[in-house]
Short mmCIF file of N, CA and C in Angstrom, two decimals:
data_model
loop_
_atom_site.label_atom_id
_atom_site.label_comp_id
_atom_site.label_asym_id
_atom_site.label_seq_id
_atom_site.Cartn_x
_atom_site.Cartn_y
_atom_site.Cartn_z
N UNK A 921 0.83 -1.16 0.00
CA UNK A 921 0.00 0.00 0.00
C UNK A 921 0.90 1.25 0.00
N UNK A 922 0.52 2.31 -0.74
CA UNK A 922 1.24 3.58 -1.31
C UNK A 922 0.57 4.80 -0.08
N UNK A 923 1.23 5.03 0.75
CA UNK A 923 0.61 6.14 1.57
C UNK A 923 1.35 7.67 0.78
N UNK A 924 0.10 8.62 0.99
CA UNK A 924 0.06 9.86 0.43
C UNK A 924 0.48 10.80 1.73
N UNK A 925 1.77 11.42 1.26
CA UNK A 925 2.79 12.29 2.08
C UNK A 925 1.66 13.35 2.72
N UNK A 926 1.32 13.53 3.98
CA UNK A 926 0.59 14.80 4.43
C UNK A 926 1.23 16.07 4.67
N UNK A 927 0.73 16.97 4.15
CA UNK A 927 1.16 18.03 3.98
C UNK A 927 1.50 18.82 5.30
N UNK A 928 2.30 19.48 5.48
CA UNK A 928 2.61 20.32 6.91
C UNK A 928 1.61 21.74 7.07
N UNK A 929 0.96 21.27 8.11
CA UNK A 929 0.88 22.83 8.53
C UNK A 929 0.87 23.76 9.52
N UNK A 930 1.27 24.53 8.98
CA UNK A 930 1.89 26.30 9.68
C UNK A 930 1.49 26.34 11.41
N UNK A 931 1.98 26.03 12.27
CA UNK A 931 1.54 26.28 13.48
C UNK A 931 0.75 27.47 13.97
N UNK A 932 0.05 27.73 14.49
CA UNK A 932 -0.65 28.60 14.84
C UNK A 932 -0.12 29.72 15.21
N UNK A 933 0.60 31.15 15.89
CA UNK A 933 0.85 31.80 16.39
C UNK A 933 0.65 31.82 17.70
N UNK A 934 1.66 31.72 18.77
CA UNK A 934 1.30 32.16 20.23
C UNK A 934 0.06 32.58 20.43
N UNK A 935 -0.73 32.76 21.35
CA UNK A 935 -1.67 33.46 21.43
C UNK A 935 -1.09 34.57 22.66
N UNK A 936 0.12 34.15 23.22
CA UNK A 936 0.40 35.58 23.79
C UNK A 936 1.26 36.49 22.57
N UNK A 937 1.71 36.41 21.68
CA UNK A 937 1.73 37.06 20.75
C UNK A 937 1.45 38.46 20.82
N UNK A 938 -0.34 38.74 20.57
CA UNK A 938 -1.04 39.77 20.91
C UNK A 938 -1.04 40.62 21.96
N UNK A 939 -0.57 40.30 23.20
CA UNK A 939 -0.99 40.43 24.19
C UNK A 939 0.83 40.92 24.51
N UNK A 940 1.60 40.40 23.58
CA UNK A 940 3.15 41.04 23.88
C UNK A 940 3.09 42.36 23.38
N UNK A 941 2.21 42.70 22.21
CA UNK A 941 2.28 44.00 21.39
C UNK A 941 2.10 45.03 21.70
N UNK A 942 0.71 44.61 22.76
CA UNK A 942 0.41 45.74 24.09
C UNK A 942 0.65 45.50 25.52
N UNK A 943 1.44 46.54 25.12
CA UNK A 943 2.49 46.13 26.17
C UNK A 943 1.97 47.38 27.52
N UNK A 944 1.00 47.90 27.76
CA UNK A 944 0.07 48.76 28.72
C UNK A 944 -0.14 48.02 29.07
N UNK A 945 -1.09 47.77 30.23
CA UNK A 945 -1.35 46.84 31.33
C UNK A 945 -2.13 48.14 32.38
N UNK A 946 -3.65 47.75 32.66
CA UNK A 946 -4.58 48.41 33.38
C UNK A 946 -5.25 47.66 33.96
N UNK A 947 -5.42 47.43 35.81
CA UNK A 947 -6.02 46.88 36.30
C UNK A 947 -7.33 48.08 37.16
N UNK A 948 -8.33 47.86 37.09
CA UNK A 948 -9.59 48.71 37.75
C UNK A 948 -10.03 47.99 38.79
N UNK A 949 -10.15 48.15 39.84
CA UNK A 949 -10.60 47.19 41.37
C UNK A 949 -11.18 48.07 41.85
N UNK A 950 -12.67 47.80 42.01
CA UNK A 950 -14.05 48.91 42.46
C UNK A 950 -13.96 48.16 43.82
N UNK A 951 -14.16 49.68 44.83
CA UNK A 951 -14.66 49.79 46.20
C UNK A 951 -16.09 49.67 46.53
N UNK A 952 -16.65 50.70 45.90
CA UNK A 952 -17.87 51.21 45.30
C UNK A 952 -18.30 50.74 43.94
N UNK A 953 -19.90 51.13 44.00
CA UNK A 953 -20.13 50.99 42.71
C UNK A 953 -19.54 52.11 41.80
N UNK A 954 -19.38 51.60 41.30
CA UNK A 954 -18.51 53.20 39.99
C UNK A 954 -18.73 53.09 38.25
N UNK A 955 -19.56 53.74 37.88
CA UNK A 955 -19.03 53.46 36.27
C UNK A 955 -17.59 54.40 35.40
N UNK A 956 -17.18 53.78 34.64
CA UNK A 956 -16.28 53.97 34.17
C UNK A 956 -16.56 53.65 32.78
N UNK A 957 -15.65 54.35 31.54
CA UNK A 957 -15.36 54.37 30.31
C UNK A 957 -14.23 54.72 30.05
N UNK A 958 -13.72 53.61 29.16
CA UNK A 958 -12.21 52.85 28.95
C UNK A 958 -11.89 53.11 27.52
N UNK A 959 -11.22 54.12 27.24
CA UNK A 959 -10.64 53.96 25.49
C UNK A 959 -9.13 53.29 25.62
N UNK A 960 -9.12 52.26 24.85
CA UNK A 960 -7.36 51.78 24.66
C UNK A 960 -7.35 52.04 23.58
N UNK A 961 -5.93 53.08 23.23
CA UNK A 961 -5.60 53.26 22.34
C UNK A 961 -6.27 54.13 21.75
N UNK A 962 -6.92 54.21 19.94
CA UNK A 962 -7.53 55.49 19.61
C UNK A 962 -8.92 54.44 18.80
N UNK A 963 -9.08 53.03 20.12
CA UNK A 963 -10.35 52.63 19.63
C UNK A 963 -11.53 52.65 20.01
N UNK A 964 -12.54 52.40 19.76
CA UNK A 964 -13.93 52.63 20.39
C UNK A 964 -13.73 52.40 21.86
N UNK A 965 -14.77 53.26 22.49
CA UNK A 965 -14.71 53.29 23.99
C UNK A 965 -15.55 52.08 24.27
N UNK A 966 -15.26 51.34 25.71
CA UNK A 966 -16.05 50.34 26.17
C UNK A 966 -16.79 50.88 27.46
N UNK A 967 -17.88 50.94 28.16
CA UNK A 967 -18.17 51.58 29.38
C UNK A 967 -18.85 50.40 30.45
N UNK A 968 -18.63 50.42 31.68
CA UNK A 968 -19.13 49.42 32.53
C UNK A 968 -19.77 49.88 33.74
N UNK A 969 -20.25 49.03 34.58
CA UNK A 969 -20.35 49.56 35.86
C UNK A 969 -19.77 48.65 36.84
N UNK A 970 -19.41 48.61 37.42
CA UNK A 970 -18.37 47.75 38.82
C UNK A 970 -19.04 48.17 39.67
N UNK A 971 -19.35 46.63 40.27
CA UNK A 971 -19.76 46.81 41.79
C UNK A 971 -19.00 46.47 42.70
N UNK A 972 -18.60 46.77 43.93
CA UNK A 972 -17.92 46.18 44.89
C UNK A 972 -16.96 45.30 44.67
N UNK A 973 -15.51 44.66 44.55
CA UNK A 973 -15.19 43.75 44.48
C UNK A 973 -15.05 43.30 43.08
N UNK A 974 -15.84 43.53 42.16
CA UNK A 974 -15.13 43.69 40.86
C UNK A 974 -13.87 43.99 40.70
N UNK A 975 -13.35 43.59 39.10
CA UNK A 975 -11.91 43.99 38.71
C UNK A 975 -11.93 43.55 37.44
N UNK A 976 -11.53 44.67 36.75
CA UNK A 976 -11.15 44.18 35.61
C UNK A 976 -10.17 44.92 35.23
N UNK A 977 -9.54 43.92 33.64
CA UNK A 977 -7.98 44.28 33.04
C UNK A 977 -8.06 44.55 31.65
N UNK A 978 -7.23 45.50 31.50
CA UNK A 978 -7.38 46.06 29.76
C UNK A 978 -5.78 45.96 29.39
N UNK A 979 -5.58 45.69 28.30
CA UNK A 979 -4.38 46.08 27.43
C UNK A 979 -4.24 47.02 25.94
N UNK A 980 -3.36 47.94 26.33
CA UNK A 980 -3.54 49.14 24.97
C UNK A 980 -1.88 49.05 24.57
N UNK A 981 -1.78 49.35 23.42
CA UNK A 981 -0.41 49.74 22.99
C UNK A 981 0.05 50.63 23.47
N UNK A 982 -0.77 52.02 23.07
CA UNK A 982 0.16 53.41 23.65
C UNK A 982 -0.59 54.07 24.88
N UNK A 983 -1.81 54.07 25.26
CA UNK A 983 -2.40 54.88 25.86
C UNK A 983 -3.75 54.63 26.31
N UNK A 984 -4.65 54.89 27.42
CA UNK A 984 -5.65 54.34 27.85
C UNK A 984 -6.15 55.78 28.33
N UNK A 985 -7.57 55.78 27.74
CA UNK A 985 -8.41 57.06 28.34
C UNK A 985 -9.37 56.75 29.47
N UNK A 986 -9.78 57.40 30.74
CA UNK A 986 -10.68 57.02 31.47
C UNK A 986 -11.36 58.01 31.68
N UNK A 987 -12.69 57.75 31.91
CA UNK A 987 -13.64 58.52 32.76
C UNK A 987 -14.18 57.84 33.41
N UNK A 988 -14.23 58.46 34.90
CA UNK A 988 -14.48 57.83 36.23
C UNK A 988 -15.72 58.56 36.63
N UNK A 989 -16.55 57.78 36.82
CA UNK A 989 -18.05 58.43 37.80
C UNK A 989 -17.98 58.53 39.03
N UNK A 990 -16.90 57.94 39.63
CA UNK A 990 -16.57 57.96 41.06
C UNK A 990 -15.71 57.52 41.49
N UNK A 991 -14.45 58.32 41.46
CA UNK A 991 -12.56 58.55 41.19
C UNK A 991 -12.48 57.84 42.87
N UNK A 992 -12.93 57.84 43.75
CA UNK A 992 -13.22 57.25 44.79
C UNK A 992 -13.69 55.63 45.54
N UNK A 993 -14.05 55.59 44.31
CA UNK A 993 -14.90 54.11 44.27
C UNK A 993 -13.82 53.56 43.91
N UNK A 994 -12.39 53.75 43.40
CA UNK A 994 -11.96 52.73 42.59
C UNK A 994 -10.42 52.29 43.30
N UNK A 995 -9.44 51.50 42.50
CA UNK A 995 -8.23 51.31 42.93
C UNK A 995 -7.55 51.48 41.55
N UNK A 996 -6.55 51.94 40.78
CA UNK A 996 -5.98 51.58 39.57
C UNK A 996 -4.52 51.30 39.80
N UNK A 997 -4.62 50.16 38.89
CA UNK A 997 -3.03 49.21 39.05
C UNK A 997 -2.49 49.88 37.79
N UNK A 998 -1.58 50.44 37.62
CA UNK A 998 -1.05 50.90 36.03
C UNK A 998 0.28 50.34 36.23
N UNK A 999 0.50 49.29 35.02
CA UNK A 999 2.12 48.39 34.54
C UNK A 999 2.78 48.13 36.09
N UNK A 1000 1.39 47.82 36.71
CA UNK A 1000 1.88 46.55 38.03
C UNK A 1000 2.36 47.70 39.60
N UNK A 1001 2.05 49.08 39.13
CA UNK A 1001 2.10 49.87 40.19
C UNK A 1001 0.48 50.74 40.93
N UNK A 1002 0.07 50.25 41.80
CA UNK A 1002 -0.84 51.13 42.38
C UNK A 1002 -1.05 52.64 41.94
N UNK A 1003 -1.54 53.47 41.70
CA UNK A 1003 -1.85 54.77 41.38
C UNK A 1003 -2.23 55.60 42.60
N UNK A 1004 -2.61 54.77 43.94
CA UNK A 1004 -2.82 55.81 44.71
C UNK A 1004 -4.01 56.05 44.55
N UNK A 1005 -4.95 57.30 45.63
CA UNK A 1005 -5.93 57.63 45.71
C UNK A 1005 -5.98 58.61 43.96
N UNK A 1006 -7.02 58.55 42.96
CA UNK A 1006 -7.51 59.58 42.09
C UNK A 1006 -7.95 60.27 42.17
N UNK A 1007 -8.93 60.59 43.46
CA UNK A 1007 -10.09 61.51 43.43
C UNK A 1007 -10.48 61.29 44.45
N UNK A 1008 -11.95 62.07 44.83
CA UNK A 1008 -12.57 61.71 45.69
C UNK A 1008 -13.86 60.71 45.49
N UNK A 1009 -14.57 60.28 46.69
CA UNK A 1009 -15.58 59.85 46.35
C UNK A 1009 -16.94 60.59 45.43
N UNK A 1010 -17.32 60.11 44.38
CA UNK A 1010 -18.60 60.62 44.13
C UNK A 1010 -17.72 61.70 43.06
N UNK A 1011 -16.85 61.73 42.88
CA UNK A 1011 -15.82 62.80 41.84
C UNK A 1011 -15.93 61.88 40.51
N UNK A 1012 -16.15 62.98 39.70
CA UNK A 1012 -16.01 62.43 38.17
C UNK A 1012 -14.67 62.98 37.62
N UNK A 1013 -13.99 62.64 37.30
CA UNK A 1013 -12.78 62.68 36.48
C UNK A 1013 -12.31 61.93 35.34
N UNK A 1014 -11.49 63.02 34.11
CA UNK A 1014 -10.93 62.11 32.90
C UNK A 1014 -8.99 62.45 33.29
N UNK A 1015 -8.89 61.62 32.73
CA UNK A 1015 -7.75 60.96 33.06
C UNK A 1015 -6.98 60.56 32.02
N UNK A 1016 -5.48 60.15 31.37
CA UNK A 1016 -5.14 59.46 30.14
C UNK A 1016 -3.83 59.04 31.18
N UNK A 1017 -3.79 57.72 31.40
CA UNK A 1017 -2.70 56.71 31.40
C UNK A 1017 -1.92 56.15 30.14
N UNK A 1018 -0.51 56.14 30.12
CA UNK A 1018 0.45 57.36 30.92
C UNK A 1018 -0.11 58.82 30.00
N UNK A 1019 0.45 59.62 31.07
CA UNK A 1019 -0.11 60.96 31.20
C UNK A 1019 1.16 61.80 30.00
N UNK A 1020 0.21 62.61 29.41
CA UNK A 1020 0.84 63.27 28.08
C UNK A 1020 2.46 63.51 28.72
N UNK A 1021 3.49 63.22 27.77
CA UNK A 1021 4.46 63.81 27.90
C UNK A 1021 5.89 62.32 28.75
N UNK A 1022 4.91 61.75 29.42
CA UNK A 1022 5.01 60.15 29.30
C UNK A 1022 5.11 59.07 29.01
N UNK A 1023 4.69 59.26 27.69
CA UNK A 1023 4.46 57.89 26.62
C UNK A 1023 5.05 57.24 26.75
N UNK A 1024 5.16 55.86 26.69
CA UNK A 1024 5.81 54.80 26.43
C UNK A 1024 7.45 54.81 24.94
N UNK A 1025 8.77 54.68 25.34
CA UNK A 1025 9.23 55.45 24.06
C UNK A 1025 9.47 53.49 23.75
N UNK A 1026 9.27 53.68 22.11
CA UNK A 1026 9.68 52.31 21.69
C UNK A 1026 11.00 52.40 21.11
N UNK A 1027 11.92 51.35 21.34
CA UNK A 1027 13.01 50.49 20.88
C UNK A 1027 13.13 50.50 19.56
#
């Protein structure tokens, strides 16, 4: 019997790959309830609400926009460092991580 040579194929790509490219790193950890709206990068905004104990994580290449409904309610981890208090409670604030003049410089 004549077996037919199978053809090779192309391995898939890492799937951390993507996730090396953006290389930002944003963690949000709500006190309070708080809504918030998240631009990474210069793409459509995403908006949520966090309750208590929530957390969530974003990755952007160059830059992350926020608006906070309650700069108080929240905790922000930026590239694995705490941010400290933002605001107060019940304070709305916009924000751009890292902050103009900051940027990330690439290699």
């Amino acid at each position: 019997m004549v077996s037919t040579p199978v053809p090779e194929v192309p391995a898939a790509p890492p799937l951390s790959q993507n996730v090396s490219e953006k290389a930002l790193h944003l963690i949000i950890e709500a006190k309070e309830l708080t809504w918030a709206r998240i631009t990474e990068d210069h793409h459509s905004s995403s908006q949520v609400l966090l309750k208590p104990g929530e957390r969530i994580e974003r990755r952007a290449s160059d830059f992350f926009e926020l608006d906070i409904g309650n700069a108080g309610g929240i905790d922000l981890i930026f590239q694995g460092k705490p941010l400290g208090s933002i605001g107060k409670r019940g304070q709305v604030i916009h924000m751009r991580l890292p902050e103009k003049g900051q940027e990330r410089k690439t290699p």
